[in-house]
Structure formats: C-alpha cells, structure tokens
PDB file of C-alpha atoms and ligand atoms in Angstrom:
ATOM      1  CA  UNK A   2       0.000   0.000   0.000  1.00 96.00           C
ATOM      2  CA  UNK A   3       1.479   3.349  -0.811  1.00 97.00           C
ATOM      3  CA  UNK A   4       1.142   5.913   1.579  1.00 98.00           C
ATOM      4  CA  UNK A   5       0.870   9.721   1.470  1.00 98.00           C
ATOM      5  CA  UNK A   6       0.549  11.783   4.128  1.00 98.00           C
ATOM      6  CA  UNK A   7      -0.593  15.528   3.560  1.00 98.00           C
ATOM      7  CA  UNK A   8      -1.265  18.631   6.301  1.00 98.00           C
ATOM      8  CA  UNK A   9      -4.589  19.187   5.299  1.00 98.00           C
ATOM      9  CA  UNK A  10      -7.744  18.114   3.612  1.00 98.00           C
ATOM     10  CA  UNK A  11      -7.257  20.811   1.178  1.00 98.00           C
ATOM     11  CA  UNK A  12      -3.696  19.206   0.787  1.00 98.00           C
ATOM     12  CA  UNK A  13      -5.767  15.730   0.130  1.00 98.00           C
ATOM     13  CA  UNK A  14      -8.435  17.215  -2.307  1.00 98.00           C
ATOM     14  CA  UNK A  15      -5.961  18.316  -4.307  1.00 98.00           C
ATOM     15  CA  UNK A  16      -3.297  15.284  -4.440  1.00 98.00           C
ATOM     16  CA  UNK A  17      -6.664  12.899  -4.940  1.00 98.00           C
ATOM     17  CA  UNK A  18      -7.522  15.266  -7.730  1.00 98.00           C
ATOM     18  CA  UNK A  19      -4.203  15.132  -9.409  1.00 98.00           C
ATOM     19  CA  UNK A  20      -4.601  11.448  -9.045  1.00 98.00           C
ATOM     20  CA  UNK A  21      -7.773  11.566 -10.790  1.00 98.00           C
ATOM     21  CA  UNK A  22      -6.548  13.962 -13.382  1.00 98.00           C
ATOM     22  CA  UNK A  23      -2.972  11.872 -14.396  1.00 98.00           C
ATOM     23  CA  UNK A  24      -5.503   8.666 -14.559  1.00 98.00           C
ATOM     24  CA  UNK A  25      -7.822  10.121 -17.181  1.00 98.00           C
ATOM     25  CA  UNK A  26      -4.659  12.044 -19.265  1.00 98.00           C
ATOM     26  CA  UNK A  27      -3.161   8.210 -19.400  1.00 98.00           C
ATOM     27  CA  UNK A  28      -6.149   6.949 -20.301  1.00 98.00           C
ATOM     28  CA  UNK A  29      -8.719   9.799 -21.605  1.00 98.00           C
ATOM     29  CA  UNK A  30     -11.403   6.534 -21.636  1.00 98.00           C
ATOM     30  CA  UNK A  31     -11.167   5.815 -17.785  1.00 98.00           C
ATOM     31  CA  UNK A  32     -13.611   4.085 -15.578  1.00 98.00           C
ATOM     32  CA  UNK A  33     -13.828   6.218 -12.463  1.00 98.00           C
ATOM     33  CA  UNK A  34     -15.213   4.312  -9.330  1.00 98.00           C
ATOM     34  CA  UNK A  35     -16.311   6.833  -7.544  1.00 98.00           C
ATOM     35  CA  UNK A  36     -17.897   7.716  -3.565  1.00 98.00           C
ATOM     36  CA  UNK A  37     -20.210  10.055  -1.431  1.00 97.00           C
ATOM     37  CA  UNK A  38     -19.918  11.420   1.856  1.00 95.00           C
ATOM     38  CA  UNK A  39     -17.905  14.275   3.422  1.00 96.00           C
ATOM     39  CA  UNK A  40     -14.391  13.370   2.530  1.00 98.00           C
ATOM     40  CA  UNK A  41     -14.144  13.574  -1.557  1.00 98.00           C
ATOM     41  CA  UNK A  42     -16.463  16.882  -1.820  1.00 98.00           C
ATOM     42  CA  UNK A  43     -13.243  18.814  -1.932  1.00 98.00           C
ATOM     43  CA  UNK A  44     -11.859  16.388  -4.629  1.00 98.00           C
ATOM     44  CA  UNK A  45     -14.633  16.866  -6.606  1.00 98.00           C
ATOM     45  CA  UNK A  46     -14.381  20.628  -5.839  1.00 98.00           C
ATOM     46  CA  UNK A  47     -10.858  20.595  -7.670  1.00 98.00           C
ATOM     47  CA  UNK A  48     -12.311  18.171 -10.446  1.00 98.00           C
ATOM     48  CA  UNK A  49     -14.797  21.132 -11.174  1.00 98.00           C
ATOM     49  CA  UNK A  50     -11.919  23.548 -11.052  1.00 98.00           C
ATOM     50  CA  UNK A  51      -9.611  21.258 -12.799  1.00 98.00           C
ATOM     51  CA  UNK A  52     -12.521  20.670 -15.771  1.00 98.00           C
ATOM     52  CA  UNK A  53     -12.675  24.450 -16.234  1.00 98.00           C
ATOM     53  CA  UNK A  54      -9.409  25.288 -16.809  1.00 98.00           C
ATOM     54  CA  UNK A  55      -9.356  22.548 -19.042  1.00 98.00           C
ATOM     55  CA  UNK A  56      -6.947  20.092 -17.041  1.00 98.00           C
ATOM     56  CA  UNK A  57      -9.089  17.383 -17.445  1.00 98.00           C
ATOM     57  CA  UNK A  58     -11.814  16.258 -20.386  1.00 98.00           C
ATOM     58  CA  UNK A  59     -14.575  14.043 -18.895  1.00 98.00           C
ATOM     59  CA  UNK A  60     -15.866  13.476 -22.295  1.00 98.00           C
ATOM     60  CA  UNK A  61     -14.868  10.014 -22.788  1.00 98.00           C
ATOM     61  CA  UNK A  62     -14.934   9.047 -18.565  1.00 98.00           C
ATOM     62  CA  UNK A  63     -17.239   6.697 -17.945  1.00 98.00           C
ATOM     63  CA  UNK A  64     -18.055   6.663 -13.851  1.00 98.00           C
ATOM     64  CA  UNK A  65     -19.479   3.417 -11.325  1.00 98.00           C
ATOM     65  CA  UNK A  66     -20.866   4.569  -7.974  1.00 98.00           C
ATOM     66  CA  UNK A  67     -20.299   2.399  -4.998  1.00 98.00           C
ATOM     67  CA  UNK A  68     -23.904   2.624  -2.972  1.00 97.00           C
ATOM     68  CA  UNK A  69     -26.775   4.070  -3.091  1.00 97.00           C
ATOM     69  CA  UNK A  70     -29.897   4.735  -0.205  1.00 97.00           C
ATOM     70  CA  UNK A  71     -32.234   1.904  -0.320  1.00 97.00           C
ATOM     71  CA  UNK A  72     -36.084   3.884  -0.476  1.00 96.00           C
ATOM     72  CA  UNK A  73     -34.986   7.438  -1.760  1.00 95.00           C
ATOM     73  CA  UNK A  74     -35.969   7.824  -5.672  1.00 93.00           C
ATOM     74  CA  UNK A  75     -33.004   8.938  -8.234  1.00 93.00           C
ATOM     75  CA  UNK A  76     -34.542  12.642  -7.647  1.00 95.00           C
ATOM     76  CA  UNK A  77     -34.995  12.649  -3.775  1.00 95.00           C
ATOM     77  CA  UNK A  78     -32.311  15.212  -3.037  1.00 95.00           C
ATOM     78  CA  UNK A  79     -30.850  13.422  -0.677  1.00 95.00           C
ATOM     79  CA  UNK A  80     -30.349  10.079  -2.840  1.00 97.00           C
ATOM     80  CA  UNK A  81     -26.715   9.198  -3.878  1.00 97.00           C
ATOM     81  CA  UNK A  82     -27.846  10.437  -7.657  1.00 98.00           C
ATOM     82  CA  UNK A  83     -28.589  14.269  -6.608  1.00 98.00           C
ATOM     83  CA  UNK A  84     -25.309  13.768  -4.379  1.00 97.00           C
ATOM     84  CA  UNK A  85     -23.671  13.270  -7.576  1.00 98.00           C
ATOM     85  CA  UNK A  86     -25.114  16.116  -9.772  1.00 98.00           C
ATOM     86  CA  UNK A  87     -25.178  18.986  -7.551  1.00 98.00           C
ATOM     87  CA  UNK A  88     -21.353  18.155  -6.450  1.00 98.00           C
ATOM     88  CA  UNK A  89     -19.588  17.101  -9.679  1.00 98.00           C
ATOM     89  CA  UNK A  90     -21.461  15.599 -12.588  1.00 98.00           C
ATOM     90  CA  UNK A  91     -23.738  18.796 -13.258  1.00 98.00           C
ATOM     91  CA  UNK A  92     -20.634  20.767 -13.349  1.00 98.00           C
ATOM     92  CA  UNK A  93     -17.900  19.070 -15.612  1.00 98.00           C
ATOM     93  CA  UNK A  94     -18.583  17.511 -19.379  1.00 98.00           C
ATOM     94  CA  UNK A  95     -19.655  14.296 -18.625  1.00 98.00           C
ATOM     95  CA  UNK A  96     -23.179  12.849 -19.876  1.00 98.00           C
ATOM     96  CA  UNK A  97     -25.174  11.565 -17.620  1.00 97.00           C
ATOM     97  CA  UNK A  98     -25.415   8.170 -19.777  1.00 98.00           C
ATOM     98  CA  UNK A  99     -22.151   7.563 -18.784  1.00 98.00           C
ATOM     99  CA  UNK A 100     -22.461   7.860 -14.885  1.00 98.00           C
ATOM    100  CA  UNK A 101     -23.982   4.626 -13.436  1.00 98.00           C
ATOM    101  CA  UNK A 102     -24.586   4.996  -9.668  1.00 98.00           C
ATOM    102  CA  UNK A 103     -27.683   1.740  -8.251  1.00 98.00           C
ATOM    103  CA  UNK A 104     -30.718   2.608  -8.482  1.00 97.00           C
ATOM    104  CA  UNK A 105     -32.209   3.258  -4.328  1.00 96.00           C
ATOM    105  CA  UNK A 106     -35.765   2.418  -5.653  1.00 96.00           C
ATOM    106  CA  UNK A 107     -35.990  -0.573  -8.271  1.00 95.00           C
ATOM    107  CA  UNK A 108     -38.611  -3.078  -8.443  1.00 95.00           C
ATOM    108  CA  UNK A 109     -36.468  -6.104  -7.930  1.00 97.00           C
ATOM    109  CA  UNK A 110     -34.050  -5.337  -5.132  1.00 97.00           C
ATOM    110  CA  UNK A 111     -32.180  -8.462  -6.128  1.00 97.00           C
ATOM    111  CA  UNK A 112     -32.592  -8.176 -10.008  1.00 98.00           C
ATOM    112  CA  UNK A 113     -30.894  -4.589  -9.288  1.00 98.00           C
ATOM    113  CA  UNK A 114     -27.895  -5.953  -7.708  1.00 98.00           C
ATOM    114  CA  UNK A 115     -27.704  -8.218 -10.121  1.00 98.00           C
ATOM    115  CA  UNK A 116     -28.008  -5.907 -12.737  1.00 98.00           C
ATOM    116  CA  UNK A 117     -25.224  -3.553 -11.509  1.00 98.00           C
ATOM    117  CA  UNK A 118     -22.602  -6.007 -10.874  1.00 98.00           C
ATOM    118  CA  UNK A 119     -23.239  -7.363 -14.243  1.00 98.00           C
ATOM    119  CA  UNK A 120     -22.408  -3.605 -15.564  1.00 98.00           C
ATOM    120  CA  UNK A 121     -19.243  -3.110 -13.136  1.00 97.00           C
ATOM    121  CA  UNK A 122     -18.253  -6.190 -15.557  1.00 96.00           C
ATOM    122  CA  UNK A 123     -19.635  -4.779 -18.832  1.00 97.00           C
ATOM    123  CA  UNK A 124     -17.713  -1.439 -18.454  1.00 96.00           C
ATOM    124  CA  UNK A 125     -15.441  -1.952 -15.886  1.00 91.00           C
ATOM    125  CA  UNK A 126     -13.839  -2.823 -13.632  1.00 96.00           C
ATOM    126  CA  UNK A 127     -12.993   0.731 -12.928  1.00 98.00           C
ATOM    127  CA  UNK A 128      -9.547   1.771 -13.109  1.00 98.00           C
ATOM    128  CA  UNK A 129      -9.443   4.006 -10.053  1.00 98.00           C
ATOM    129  CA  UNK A 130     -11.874   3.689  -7.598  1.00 98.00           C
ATOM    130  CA  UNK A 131     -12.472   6.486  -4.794  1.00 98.00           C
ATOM    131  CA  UNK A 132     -13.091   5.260  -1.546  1.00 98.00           C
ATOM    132  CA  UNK A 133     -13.749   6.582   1.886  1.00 98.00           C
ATOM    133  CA  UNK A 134     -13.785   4.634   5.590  1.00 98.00           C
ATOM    134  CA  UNK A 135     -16.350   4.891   8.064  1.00 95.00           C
ATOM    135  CA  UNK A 136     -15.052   4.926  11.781  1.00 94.00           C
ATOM    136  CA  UNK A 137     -15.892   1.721  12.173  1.00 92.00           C
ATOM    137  CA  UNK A 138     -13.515   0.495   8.821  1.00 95.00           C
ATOM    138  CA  UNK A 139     -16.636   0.313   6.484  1.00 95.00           C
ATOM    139  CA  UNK A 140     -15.904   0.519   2.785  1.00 97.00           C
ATOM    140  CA  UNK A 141     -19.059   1.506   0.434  1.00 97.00           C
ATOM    141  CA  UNK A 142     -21.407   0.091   2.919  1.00 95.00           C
ATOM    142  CA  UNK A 143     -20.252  -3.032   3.815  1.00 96.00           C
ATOM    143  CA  UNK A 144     -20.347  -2.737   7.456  1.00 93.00           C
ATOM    144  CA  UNK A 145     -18.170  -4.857   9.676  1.00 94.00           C
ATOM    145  CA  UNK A 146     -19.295  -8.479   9.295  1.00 93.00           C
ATOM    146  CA  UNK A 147     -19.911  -8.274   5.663  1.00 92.00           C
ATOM    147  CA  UNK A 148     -19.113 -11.235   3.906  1.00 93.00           C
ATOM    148  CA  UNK A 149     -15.135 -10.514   2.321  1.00 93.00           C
ATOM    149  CA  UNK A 150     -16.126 -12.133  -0.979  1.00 94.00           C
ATOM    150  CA  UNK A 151     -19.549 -10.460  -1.384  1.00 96.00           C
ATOM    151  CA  UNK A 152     -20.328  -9.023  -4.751  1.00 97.00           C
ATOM    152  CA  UNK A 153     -23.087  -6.193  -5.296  1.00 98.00           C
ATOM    153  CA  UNK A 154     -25.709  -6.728  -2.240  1.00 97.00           C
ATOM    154  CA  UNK A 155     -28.624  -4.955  -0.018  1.00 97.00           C
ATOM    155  CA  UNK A 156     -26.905  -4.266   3.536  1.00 95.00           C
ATOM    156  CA  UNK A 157     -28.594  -3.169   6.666  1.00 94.00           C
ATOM    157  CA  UNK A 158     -26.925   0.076   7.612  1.00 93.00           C
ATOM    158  CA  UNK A 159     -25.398   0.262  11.096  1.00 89.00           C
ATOM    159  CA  UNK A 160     -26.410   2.635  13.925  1.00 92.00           C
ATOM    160  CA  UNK A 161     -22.996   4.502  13.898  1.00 88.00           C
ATOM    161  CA  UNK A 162     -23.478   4.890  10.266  1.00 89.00           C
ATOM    162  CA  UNK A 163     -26.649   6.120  10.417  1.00 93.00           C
ATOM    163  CA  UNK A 164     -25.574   8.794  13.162  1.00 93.00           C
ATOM    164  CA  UNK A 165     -22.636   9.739  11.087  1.00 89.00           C
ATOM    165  CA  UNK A 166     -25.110  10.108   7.907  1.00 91.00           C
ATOM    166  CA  UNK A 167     -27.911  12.239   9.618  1.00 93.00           C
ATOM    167  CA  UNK A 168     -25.638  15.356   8.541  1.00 91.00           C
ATOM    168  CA  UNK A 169     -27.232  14.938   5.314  1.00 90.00           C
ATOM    169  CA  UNK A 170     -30.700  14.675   6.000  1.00 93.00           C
ATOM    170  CA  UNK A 171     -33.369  17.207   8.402  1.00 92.00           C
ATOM    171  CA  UNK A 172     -34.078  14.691  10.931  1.00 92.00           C
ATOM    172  CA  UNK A 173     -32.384  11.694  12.137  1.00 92.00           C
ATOM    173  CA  UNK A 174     -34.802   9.207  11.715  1.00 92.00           C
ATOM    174  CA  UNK A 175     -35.163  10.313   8.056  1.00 93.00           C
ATOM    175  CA  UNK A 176     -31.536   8.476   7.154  1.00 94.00           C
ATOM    176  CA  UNK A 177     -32.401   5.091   5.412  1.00 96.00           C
ATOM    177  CA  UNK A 178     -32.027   2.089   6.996  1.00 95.00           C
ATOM    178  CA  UNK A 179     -30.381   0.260   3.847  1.00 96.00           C
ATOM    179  CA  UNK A 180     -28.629   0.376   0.834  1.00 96.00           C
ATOM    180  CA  UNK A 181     -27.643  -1.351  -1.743  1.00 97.00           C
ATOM    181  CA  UNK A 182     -23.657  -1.207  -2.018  1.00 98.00           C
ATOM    182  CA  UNK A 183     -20.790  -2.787  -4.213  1.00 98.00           C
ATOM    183  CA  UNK A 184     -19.690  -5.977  -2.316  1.00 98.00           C
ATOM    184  CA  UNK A 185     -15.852  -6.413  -0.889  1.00 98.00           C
ATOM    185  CA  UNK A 186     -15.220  -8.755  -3.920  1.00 97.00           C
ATOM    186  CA  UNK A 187     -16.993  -5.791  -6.194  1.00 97.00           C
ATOM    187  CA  UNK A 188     -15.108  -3.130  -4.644  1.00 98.00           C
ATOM    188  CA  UNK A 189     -11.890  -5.354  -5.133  1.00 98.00           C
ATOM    189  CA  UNK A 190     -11.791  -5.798  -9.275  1.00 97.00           C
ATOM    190  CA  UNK A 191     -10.395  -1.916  -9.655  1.00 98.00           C
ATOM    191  CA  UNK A 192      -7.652  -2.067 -11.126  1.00 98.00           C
ATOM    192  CA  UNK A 193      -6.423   0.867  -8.780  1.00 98.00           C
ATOM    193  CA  UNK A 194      -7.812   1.934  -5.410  1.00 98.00           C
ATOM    194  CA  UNK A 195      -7.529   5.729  -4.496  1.00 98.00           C
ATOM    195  CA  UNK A 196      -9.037   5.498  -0.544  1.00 98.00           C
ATOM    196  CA  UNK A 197      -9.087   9.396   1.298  1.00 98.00           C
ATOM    197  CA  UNK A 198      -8.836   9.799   4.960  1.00 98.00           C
ATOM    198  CA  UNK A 199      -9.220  12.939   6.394  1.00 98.00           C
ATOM    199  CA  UNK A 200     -10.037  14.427  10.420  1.00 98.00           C
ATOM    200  CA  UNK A 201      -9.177  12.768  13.484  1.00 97.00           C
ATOM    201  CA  UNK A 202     -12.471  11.019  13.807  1.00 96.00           C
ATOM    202  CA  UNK A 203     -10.986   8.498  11.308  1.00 97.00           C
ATOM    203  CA  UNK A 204      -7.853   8.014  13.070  1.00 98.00           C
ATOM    204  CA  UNK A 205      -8.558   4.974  14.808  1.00 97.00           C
ATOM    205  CA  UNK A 206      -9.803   2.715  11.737  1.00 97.00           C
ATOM    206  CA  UNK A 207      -6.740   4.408   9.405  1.00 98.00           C
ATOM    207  CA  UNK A 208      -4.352   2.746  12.712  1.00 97.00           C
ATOM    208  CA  UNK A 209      -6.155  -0.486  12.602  1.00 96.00           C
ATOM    209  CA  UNK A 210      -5.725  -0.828   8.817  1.00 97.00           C
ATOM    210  CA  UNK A 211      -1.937   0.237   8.909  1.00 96.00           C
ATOM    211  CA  UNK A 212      -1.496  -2.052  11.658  1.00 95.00           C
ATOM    212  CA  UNK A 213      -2.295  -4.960   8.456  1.00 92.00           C
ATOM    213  CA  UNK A 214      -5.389  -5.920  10.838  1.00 77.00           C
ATOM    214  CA  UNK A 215      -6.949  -8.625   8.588  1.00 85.00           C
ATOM    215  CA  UNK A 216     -10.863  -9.019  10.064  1.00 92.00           C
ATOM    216  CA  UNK A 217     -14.191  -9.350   8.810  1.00 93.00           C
ATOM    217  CA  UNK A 218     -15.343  -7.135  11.538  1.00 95.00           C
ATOM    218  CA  UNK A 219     -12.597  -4.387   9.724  1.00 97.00           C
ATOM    219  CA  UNK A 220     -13.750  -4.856   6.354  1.00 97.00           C
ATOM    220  CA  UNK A 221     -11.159  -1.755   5.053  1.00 98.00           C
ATOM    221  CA  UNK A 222      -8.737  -4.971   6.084  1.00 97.00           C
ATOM    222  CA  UNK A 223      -9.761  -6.096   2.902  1.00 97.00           C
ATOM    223  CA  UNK A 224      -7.725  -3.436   0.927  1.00 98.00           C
ATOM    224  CA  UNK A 225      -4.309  -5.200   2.314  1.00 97.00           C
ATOM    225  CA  UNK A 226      -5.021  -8.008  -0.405  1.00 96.00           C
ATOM    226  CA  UNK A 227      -5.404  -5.468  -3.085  1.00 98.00           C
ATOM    227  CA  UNK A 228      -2.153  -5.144  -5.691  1.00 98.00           C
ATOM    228  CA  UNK A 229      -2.229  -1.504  -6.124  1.00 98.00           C
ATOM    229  CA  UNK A 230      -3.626   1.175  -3.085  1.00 98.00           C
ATOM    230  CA  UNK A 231      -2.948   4.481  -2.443  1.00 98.00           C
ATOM    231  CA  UNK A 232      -4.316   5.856   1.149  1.00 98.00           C
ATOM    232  CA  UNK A 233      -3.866   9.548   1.162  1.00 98.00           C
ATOM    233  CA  UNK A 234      -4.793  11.157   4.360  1.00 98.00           C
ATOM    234  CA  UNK A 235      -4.446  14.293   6.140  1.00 98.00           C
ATOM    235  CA  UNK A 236      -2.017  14.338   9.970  1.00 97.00           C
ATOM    236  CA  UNK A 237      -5.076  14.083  11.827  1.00 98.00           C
ATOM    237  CA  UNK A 238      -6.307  11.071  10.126  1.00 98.00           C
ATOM    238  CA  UNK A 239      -2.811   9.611  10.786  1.00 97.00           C
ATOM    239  CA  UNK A 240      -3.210  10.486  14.275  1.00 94.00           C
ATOM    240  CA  UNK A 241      -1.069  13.321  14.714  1.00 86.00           C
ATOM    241  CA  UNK A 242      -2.364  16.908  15.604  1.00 68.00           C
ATOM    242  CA  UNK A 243      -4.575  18.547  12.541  1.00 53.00           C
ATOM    243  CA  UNK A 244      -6.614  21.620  12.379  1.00 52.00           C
ATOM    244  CA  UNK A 245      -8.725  20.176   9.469  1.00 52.00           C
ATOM    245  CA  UNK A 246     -11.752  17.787   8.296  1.00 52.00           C
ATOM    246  CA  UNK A 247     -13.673  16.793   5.666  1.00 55.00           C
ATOM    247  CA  UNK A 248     -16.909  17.716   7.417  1.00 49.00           C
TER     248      UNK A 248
HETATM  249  C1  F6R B 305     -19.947   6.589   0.383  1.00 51.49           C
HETATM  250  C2  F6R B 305     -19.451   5.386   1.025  1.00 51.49           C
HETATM  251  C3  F6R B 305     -19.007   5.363   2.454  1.00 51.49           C
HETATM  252  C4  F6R B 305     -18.192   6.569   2.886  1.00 51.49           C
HETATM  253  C5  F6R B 305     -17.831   6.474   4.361  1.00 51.49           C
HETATM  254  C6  F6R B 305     -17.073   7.696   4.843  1.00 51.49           C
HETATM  255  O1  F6R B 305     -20.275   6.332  -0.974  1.00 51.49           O
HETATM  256  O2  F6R B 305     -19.438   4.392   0.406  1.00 51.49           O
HETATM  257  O3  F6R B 305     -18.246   4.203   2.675  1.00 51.49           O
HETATM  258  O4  F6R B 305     -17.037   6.660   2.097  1.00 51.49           O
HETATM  259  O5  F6R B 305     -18.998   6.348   5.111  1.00 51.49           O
HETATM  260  O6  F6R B 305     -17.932   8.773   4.822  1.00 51.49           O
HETATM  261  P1  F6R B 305     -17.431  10.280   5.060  1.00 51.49           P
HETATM  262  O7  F6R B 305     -16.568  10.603   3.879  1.00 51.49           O
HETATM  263  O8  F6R B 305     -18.683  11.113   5.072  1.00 51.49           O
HETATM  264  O9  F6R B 305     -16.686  10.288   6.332  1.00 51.49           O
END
C-alpha cells in the first residue's frame, strides 16, 4: 500500500484530484469508481476547477458509484444520484449516460444488484476507484461483518453509520435504513484503489488498517489483499495533531 501523508484536507483534495486527473490524461477513456460522503467533496471541488481550466476532459470518462440509499428515488435530493449532480457531474462535461450509480428504488431489489454487478463487468472494472472509511472500517457500505467475498448486495446500515449520515438529511430518523452497495469482492476488481482519509475522527480505523489488521469485523482490512492502493490522508487522520476535516 502506498502511503501519502498531507497537512490538510485541502492538501488531500488536491493530491486525490491530481490522481484523478494523471488517470484520465493516461487513459482519456477511464472508468472512475467513484464515492459520497464528506471526505471527496473537496476532490470533486478541484475536479470542477480542474474541468474548467481545461486540465481534465470528462468526455470520454465513464463513472461506477459504490452505494446508493435503499427507499430514496433517483430525484430525492438526498439520494446518492442528486449527491452526484449537484457536487460534480452537473458541473464538468460528462453525460449523464455515462455515470452509473444503483438505483435506491428498483422493483427487484435483487434483479438490481444483479443488474449492476453485471455492468461493473460490462464497463469496468474501474480503473481508479475512490473510496472513503467509516469509523468503524466500512468501505461503500459493507459494514463490519460483511461477507469478504460479497459481490453487489442490499446491507442493513449500522447505527454509527446512520448517526454519522444524519448530517445529510433534516431529521435523524429520516436516514435510510439500507442500501444497496458494491460488495468487498466488487469493490476489489479496480484495477487501482484511491481510498481518502481525512479528520481525526478516522484516526482509529486508518491505525487499525496500517497495523495490516486482517478481520471481517474491519472490512477496510480487505484493501491489504489489493495489488495496487494508495491511502492519502491528512495528519489528523494519521493520528497526529490537525486543524482540518472533511466535514
Ligand atoms: C460513500 C461510502 C461510504 C463513505 C464512508 C465515509 O459512498 O461508500 O463508505 O465513504 O462512510 O464517509 P465520510 O466521507 O462522510 O466520512
């Protein structure tokens, strides 16, 4: 695992950016895996900024969410979709044919995961997936216990997750209770895993996974079987003293 350590999450947005950027000049027809949540906002700030000034062309990008809320519609605001839009794809030159994120609301919940893993194969496996951590070492949402060899699945979302969702959302009991999420196994085809930790709040999981703790109740533990994985986090994520967080 290669590790980079930067002061700041504006240090991170902008290292994961350049990440992003060098991936798509070396291959303008990327497949971007890509995440929610607080930590990549500012990455996808830069990839705005980036796309303007014409460092990047998302023309021929093709991207793969990892999860999406299990009851919220593609156009409930706060559904994994609108995520999506308002913070990146709305504002760079990418059609929205070519961003793929599960859908929160199908018919079939089981027809839809098999649907989307099918399409992970079909245009993927992406090249560079983004990923986050949840304090408790989740990874898209496979919360600890998740089966290590699952492929695209509907999870039951864990209290602590819940509480560290209800940012997002006007009252607490209005954060889903499940989602459908890229399994382990899923999350594992990239070809190149880009995972962002940023704020002292994820200090503890970032020790356990530098600490090589393989566990199914640490499912980031995963990522130590992965060929090619760059962390990037910020001094407080490594533990040391940091002004800053993702939010
Ligand atoms: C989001 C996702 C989650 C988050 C994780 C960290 O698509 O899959 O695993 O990456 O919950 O969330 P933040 O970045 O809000 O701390």
């Amino acid at each position: 695992m290669e590790v980079i350590i930067v002061n700041d999450y504006e240090q991170l947005s902008q290292r994961a950016c350049d990440i992003i950027v060098e991936q798509v000049h070396m291959n303008p027809e990327s497949v971007l895996g890509l995440a929610t949540g607080g930590t990549p906002l500012g990455t996808y700030r830069e990839l705005v900024q980036a796309n303007g000034n014409g460092k990047i062309d998302f023309t021929h990008v093709s991207t793969l969410n990892l999860d999406e809320y299990i009851g919220l519609d593609s156009s409930h605001p706060q559904s994994y979709r609108q995520f999506m839009k308002r913070e990146l794809f709305d504002a760079i030159n990418i059609s929205e044919t070519r961003t793929h994120i599960p859908d929160g609301r199908p018919d079939d919940l089981e027809e839809e995961c098999r649907r989307y893993e099918a399409l992970i194969e079909a245009i993927g496996p992406p090249d560079l997936q983004l990923l986050g951590i949840g304090e408790n070492g989740h990874i898209g949402f496979n919360e600890p216990g998740s089966d290590m060899d699952g492929e695209t699945h509907i999870v039951e979302l864990t209290e602590s997750t819940r509480a560290a969702n209800a940012r997002f959302f006007d009252k607490d009991e209005d954060v889903p209770a499940h989602a459908i999420t890229m399994g382990i196994r899923s999350i594992l085809k990239s070809k190149r895993i880009l995972l962002l930790a940023s704020g002292e709040r994820k200090a503890r999981a970032i020790k356990r996974l530098l600490q090589g703790e393989k566990d199914v109740n640490f499912p980031a533990s995963a990522l130590l079987a992965h060929p090619h994985v760059t962390l990037v986090m910020d001094q407080a994520a490594y533990g040391m003293k940091g002004e800053t967080d993702a939010g």
